Short mmCIF file of C-alpha atoms in Angstrom, two decimals:
data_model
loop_
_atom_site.label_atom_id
_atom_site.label_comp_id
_atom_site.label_asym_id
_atom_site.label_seq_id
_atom_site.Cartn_x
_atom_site.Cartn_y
_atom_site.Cartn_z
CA UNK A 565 225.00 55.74 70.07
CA UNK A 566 223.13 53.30 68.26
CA UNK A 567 219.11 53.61 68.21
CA UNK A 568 218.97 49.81 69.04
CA UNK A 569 220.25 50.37 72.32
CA UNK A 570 216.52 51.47 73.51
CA UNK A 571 215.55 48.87 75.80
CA UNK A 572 219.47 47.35 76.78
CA UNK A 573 220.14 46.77 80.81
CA UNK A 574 223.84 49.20 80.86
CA UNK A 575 225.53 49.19 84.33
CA UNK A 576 225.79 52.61 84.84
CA UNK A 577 228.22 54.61 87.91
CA UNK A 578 226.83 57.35 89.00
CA UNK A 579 228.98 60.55 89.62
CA UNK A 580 226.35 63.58 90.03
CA UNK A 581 222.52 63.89 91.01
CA UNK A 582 220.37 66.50 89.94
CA UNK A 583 217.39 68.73 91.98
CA UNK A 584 214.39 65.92 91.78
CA UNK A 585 216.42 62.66 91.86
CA UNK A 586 217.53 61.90 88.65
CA UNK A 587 220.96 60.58 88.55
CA UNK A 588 223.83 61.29 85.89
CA UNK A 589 226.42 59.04 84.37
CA UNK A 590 228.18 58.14 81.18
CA UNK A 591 228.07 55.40 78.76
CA UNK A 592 229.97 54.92 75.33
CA UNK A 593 230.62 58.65 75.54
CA UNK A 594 227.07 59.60 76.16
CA UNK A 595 225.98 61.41 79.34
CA UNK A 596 223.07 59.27 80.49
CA UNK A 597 220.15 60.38 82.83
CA UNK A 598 218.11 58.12 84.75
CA UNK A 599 215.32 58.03 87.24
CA UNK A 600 217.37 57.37 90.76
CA UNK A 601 220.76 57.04 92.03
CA UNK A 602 222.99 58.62 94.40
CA UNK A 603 226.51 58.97 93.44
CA UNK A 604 229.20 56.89 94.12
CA UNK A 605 226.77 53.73 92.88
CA UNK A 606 226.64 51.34 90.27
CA UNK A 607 223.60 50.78 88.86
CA UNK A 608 221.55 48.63 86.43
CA UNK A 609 219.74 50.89 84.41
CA UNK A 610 217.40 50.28 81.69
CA UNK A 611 217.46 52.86 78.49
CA UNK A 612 214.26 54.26 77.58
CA UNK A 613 215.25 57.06 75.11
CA UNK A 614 217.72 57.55 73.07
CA UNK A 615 218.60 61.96 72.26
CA UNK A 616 221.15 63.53 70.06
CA UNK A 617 223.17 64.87 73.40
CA UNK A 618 222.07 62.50 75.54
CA UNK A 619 220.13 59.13 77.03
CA UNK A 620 216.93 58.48 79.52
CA UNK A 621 217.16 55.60 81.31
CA UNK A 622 215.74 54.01 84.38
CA UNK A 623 217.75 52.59 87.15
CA UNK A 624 216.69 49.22 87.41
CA UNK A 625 219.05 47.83 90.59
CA UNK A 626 221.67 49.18 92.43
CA UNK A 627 224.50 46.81 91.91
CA UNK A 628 227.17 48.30 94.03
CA UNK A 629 226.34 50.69 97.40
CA UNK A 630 228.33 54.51 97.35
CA UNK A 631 230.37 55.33 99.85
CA UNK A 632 227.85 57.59 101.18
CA UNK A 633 225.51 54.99 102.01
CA UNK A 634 226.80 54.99 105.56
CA UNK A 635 223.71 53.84 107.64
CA UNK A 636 221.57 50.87 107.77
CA UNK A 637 218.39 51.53 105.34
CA UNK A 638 215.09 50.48 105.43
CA UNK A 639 214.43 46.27 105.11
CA UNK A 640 212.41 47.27 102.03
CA UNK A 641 214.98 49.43 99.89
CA UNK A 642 216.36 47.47 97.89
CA UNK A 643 212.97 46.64 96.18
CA UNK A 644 210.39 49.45 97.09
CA UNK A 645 210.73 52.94 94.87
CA UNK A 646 209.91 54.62 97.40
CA UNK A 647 212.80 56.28 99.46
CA UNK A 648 215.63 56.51 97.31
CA UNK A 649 218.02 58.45 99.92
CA UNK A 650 217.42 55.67 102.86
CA UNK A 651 221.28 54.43 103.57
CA UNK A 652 222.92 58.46 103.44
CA UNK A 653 222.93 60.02 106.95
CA UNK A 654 220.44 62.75 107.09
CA UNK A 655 222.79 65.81 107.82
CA UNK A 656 223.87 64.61 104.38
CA UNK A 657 221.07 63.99 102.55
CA UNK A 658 219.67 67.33 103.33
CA UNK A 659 223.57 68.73 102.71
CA UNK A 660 223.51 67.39 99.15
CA UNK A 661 219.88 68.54 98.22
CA UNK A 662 220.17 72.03 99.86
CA UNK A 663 223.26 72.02 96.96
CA UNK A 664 221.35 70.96 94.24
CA UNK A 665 218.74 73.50 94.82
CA UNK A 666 221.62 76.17 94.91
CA UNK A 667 222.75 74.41 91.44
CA UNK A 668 219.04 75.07 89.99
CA UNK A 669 219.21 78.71 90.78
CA UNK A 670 222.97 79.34 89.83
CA UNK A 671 222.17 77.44 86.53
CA UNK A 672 219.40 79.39 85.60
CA UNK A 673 221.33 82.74 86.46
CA UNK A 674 219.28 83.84 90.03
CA UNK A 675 222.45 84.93 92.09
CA UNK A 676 220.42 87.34 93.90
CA UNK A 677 218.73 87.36 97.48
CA UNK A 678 220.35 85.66 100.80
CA UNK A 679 220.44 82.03 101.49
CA UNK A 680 218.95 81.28 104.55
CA UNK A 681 219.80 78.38 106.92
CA UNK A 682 218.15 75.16 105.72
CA UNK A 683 215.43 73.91 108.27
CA UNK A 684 215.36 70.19 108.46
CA UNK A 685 212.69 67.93 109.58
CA UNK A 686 211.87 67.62 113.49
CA UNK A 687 211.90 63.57 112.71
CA UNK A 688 213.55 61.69 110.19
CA UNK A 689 211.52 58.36 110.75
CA UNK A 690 207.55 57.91 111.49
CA UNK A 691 207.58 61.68 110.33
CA UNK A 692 204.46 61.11 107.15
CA UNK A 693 200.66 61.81 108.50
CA UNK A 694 199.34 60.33 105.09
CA UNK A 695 200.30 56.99 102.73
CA UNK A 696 198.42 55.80 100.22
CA UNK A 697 199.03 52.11 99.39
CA UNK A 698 198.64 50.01 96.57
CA UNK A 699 197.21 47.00 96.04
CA UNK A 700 199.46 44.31 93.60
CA UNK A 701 201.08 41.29 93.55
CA UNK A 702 205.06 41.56 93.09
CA UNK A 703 204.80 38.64 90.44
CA UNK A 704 202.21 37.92 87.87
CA UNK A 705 199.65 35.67 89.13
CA UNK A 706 201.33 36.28 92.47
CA UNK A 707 199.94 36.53 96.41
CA UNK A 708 198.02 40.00 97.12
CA UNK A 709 200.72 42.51 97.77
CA UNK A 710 199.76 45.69 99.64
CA UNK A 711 202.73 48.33 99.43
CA UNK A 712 204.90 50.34 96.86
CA UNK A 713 205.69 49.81 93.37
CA UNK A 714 208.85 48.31 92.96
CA UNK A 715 211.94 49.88 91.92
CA UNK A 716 212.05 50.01 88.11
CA UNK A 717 208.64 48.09 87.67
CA UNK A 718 205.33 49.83 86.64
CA UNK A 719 203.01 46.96 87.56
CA UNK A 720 204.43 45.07 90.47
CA UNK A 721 204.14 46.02 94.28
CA UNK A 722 206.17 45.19 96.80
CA UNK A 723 204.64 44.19 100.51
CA UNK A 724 206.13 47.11 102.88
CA UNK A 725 205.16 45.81 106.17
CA UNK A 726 208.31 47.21 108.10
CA UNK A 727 207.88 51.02 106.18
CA UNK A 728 210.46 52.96 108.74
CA UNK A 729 208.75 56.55 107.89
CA UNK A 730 205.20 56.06 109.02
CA UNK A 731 204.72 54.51 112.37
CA UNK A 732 203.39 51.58 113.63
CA UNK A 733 199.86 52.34 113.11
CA UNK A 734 200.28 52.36 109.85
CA UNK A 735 202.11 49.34 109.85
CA UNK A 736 199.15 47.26 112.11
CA UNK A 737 196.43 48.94 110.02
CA UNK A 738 198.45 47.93 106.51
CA UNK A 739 199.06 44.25 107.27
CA UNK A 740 195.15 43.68 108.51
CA UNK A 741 193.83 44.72 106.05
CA UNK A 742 196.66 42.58 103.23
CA UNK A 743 196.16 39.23 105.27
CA UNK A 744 192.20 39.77 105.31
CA UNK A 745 191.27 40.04 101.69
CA UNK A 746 194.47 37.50 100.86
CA UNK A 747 191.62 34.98 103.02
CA UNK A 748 188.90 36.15 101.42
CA UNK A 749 191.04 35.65 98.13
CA UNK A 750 189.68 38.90 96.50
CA UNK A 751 191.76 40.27 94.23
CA UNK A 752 193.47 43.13 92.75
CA UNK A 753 192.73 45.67 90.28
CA UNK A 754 194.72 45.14 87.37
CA UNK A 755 195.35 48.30 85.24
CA UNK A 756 196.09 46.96 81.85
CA UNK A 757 193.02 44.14 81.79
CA UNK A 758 190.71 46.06 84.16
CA UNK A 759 189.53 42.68 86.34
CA UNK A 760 190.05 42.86 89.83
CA UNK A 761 188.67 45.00 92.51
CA UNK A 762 191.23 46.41 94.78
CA UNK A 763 192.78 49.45 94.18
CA UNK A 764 193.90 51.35 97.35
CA UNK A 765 194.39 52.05 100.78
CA UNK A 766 194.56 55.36 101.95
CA UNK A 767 195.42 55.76 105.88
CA UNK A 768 195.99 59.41 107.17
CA UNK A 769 196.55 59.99 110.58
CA UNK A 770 196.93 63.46 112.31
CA UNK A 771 200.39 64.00 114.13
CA UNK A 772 199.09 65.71 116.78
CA UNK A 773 195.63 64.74 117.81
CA UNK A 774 196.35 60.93 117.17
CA UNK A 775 192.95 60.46 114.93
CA UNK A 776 192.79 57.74 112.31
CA UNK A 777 191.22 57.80 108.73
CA UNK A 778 191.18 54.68 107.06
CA UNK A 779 190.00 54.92 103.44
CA UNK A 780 189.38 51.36 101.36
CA UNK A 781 189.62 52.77 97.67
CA UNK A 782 188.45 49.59 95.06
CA UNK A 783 186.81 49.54 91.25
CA UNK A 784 183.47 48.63 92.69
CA UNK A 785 181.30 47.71 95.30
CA UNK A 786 178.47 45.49 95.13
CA UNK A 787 179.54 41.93 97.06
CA UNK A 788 182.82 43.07 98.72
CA UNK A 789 182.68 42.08 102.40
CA UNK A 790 183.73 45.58 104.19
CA UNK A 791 181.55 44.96 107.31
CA UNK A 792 184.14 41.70 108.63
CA UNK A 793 187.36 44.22 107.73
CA UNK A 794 185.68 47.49 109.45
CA UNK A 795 185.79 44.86 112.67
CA UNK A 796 188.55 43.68 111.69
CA UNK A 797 190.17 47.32 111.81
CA UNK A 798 188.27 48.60 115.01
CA UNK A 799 189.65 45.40 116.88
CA UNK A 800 193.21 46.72 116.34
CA UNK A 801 195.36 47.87 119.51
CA UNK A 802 196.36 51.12 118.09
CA UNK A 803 198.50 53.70 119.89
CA UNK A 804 196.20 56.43 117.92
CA UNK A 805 192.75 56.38 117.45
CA UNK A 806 190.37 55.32 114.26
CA UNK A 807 188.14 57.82 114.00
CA UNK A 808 186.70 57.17 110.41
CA UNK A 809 186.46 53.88 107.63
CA UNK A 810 185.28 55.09 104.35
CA UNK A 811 184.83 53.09 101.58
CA UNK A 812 185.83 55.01 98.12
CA UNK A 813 185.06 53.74 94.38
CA UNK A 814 186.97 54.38 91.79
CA UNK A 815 186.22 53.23 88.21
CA UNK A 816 189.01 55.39 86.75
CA UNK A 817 191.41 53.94 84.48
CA UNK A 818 194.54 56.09 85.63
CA UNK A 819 196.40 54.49 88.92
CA UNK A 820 195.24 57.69 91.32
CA UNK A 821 192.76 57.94 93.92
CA UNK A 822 189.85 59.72 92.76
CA UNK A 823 186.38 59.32 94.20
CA UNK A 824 183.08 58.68 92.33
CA UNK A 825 181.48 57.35 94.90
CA UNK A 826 182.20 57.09 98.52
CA UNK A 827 180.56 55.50 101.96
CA UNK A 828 181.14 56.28 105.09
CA UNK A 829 181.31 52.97 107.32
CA UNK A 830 182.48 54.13 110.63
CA UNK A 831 182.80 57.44 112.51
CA UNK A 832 183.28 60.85 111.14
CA UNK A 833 184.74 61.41 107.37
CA UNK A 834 187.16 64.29 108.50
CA UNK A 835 190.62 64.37 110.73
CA UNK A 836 191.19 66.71 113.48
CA UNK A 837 194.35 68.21 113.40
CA UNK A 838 196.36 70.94 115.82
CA UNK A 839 198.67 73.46 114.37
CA UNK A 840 200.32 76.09 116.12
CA UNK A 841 197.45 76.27 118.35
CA UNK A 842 194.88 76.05 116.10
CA UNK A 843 192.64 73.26 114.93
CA UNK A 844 192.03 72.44 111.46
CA UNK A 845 189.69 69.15 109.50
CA UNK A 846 191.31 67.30 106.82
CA UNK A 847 188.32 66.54 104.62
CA UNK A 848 189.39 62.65 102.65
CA UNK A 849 190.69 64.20 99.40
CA UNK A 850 192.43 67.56 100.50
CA UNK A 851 195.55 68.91 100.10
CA UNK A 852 197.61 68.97 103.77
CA UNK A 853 201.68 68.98 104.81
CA UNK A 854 202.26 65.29 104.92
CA UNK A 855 204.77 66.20 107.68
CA UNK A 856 203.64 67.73 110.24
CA UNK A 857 206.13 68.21 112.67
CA UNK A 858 208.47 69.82 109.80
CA UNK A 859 205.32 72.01 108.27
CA UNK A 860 204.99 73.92 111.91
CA UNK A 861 208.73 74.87 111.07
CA UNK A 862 207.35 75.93 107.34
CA UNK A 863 204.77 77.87 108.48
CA UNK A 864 206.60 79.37 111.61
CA UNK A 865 209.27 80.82 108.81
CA UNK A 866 206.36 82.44 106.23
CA UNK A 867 204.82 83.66 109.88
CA UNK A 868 208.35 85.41 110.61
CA UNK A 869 208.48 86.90 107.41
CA UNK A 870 205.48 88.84 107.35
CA UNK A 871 206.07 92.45 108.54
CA UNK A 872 204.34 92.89 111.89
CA UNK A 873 201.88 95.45 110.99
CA UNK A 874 198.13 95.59 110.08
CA UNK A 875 198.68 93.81 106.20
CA UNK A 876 195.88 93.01 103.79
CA UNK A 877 197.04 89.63 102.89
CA UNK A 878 196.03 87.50 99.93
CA UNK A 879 196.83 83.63 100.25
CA UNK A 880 196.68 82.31 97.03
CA UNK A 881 196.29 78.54 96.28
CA UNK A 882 195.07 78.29 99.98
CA UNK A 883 193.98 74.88 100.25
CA UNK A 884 192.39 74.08 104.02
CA UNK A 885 193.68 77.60 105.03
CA UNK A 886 195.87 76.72 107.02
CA UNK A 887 198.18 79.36 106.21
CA UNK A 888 195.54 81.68 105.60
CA UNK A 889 194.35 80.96 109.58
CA UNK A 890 197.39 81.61 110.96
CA UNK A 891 198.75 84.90 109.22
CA UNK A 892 195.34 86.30 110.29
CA UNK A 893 196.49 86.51 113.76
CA UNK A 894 199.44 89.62 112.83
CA UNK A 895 196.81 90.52 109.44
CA UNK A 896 194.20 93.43 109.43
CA UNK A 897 192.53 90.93 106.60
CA UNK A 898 193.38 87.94 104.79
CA UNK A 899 191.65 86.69 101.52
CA UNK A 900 192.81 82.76 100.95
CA UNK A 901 191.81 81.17 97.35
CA UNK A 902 191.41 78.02 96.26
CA UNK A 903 189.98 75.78 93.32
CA UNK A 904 188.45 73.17 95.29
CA UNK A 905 185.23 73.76 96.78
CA UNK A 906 185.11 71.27 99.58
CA UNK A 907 188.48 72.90 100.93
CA UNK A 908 186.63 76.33 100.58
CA UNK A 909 183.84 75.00 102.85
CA UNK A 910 185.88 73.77 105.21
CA UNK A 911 188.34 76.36 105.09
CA UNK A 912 185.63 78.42 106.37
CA UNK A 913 183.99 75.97 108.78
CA UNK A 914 187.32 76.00 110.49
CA UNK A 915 187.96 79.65 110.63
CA UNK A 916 184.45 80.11 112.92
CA UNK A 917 185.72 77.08 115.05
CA UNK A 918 189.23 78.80 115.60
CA UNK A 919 187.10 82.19 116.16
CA UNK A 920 189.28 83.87 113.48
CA UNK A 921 187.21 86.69 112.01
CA UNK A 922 188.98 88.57 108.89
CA UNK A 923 189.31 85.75 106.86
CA UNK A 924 187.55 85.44 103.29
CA UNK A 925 187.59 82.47 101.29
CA UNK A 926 187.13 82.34 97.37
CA UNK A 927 186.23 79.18 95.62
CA UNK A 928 187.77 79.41 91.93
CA UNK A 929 190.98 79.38 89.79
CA UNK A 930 193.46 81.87 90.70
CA UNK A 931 193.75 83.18 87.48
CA UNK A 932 190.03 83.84 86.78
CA UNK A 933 189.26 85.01 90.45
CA UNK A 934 191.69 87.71 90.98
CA UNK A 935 189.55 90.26 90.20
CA UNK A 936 187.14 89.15 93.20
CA UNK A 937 190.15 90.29 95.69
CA UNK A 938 188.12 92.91 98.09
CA UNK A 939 190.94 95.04 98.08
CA UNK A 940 194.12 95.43 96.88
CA UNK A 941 196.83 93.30 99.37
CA UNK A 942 199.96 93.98 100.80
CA UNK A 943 201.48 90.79 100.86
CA UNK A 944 200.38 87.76 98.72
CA UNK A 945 201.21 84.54 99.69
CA UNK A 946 201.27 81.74 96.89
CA UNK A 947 201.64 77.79 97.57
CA UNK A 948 200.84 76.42 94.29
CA UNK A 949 201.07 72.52 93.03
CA UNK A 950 203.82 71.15 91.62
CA UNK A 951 203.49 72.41 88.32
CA UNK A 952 203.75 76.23 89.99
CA UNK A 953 201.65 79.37 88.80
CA UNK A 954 200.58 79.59 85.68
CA UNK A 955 202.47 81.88 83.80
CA UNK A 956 199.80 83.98 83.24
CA UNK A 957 198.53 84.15 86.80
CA UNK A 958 201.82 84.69 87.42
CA UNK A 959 201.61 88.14 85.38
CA UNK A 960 198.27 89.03 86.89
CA UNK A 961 199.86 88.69 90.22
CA UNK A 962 202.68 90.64 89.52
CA UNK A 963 200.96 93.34 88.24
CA UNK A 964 199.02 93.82 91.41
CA UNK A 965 202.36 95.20 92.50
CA UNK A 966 201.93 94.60 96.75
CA UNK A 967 204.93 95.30 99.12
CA UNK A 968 206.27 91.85 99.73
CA UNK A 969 205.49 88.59 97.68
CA UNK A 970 206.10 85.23 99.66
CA UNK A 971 206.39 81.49 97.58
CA UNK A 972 206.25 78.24 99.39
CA UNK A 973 207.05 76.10 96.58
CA UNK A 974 207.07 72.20 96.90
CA UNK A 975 208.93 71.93 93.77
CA UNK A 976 212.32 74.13 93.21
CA UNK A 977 212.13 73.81 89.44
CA UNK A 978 208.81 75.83 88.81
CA UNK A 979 209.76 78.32 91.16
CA UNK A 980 212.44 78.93 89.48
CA UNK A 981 210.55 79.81 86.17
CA UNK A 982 208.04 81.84 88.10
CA UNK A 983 211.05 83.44 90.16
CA UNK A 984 212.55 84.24 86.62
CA UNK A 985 209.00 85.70 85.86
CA UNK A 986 209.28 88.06 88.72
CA UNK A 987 212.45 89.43 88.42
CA UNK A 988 211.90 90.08 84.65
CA UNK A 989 209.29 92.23 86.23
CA UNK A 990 211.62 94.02 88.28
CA UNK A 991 210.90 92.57 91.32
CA UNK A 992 214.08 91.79 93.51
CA UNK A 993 214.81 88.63 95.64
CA UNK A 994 214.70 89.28 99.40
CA UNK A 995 215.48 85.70 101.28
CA UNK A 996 215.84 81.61 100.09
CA UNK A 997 214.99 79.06 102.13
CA UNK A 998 215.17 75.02 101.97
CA UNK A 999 212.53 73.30 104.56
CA UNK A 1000 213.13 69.37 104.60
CA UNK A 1001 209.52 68.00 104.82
CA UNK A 1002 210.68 64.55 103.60
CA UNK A 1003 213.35 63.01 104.31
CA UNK A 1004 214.86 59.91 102.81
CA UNK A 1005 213.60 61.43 99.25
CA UNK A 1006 215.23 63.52 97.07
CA UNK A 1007 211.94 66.50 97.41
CA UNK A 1008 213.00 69.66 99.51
CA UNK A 1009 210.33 72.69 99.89
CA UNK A 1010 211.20 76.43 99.54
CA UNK A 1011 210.31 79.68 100.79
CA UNK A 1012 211.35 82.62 98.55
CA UNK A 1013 210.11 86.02 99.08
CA UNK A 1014 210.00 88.84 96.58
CA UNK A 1015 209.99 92.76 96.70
CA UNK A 1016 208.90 95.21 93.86
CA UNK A 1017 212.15 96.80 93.07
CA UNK A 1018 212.05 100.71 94.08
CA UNK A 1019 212.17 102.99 91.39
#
């Protein structure tokens, strides 16, 4: 294929999707990957890179619907990136990802251990507890947009007001807050000039309690008038309750939400959340389930597979400790670690609240903090990031050599290397397990345990 195809618009049909979302098809004789697709579409796509085997693109539009686009979608699909699956019928959706997880571990040669039945998500719409918007316009120089990036377009954001998988609080908090600084006629952040001041808005709310957390994230502070949009906010007939405002800065140049600075405008700066009977904060910036109907079915399964006897457990990667919490409850012990020290605090915090007494928690990287384990466990629990356990930690882990070794993985492809890692080890594959936590997406979770191999 010639080199000065990078950057040509190709219509592309797509006839297979792999584990993540990217899309397959074939043009001039070259199998082409892009970004999104389901198959049975035709697609604009846009060629980024050009390899000896095969191309990168990025789908751009979809130009005709597949045949398994069967229901109505969301008013915003067409445009938003966000939900590439909206149109399939769920029992589908969560048919054809279940098989391309099964693809991932057939192609990399992991026959082993029984397939159990996929669990899928209690709701399939209004089902996310967390959304972080972003501030835009959808055209240069255009009106303030506060949504999703659109399809196939780093810079420009499309207005979601009618977003089908958060619910309406969400939606009422979302389109205050756009029409208010619109009047004020404040703009936002651009990321290649660096002018403009709004950069987020963060809204979590907890499934089961019903509290709000509203969290304003912009490149500075001094003159911005938060006071007339905290009223603005608290005047707002919400089925749930706002329970916090905080105001965040952010003078990074990278389009994430980090804190450098952040104010506390109204109420408390931490969620209350229930789960499976006990009660857990969600500090601003932590790591939780953003579905929390489907994550009581998640941690119901990792519950089910611990043996019920008196276990030293080590949860590794432990975040709020939630996991950590509620294995401690069939546990003699239960050690959870974790890198980031406000979850550690809490973590603990928590714990007293709940009246849970054998749990530890260890502030520090897994890899470096191993050694601070007060005893050796029986069972060690891992839910890593997306990029999975280091391969190193990995090692370490393996070597302490417990009876039963449980992943939660929220990304199939690094389990797989770390699954790889394990049975090179001669460790053996008990059970698989798909857990739809978001539907409409092309993401599944996984629970995989692991035994040491008898010798």
């Amino acid at each position: 294929m010639n080199m000065g195809l990078k950057g040509k618009l190709i219509n592309l049909k797509i006839i297979q999707q792999e584990y993540g979302g990217k899309a397959v098809g074939w043009y001039q004789g070259k199998r082409v990957v892009t970004n999104q697709g389901i198959v049975g579409q035709l697609v604009t796509a846009k060629i980024k890179r050009i390899r000896q085997h095969s191309v990168e693109a990025e789908t751009q539009e979809v130009l005709k619907k597949s045949p398994l686009e069967t229901e109505t979608a969301c008013s915003h699909f067409d445009q938003c990136g966000g939900c590439s699956m909206q149109g399939v019928s769920y029992n589908t959706q969560v048919a054809m990802k279940e098989e391309q997880v099964r693809d991932l571990f057939e192609l990399n040669k992991i026959n082993s251990g029984i397939w159990l039945p996929t669990l899928q998500s209690p709701r399939v719409y209004e089902y996310r507890n967390k959304m972080e918007f972003s501030f835009g316009d959808q055209c240069k120089g255009g009106t303030l947009t506060l949504g999703m990036h659109q399809r196939g377009r780093r810079f420009d954001v499309v207005d979601t007001p009618d977003c089908n998988i958060i619910d309406e609080d969400f939606r009422l908090i979302r389109t205050i807050t756009v029409r208010y600084f619109r009047e004020k006629g404040i703009k936002h952040y651009h990321r290649m000039t660096h002018d403009g001041i709004l950069r987020h808005l963060v809204i979590r709310k907890a499934a089961f309690t019903g509290e709000i957390l509203v969290n304003l994230v912009t490149a500075g502070m001094p003159g911005l008038p938060v006071e007339e949009w905290k009223k603005a906010l608290l005047m707002l007939q919400t089925q749930g309750k706002i329970t916090g405002i905080l105001w965040t800065r952010n003078d990074g140049v990278a389009d994430t939400v980090q804190c450098d600075s952040l104010q506390l405008l109204y109420g408390k700066s931490t969620l209350s959340e229930k789960m499976l009977g006990l009660r857990f904060s969600i500090t601003p910036f932590s790591f939780f389930q953003t579905n929390s109907f489907a994550a009581e079915l998640l941690y119901k399964s990792v519950i089910e597979l611990m043996e019920p006897s008196d276990q030293t457990v080590a949860d590794l990667y432990c975040g709020l400790g939630t996991i950590s919490q509620l294995l401690a409850r069939k546990a003699s012990s239960v050690t959870g670690i974790e890198l980031i020290d406000e979850a550690v605090s809490q973590a603990r915090i928590d714990a007293l609240k709940n009246g849970i007494e054998n749990c530890l928690f260890i502030a520090g990287d897994v890899k470096e903090v191993l050694s601070a384990l007060p005893a050796k466990p029986d069972l060690i629990v891992v839910d890593p990031p997306r990029p999975g356990v280091n391969p190193k930690a990995m090692e370490e882990l393996l070597k302490l050599a417990p009876g039963t070794f449980i992943y939660v993985s929220c990304n199939p492809k690094t389990l797989v290397e770390n699954v790889k890692q394990a049975l090179a080890a001669g460790w053996e594959i008990g059970t698989k397990r798909c857990v739809d936590l978001f539907p409409h997406t092309p993401h599944l979770e996984m629970v995989v345990t692991l035994h040491k191999a008898v010798q």
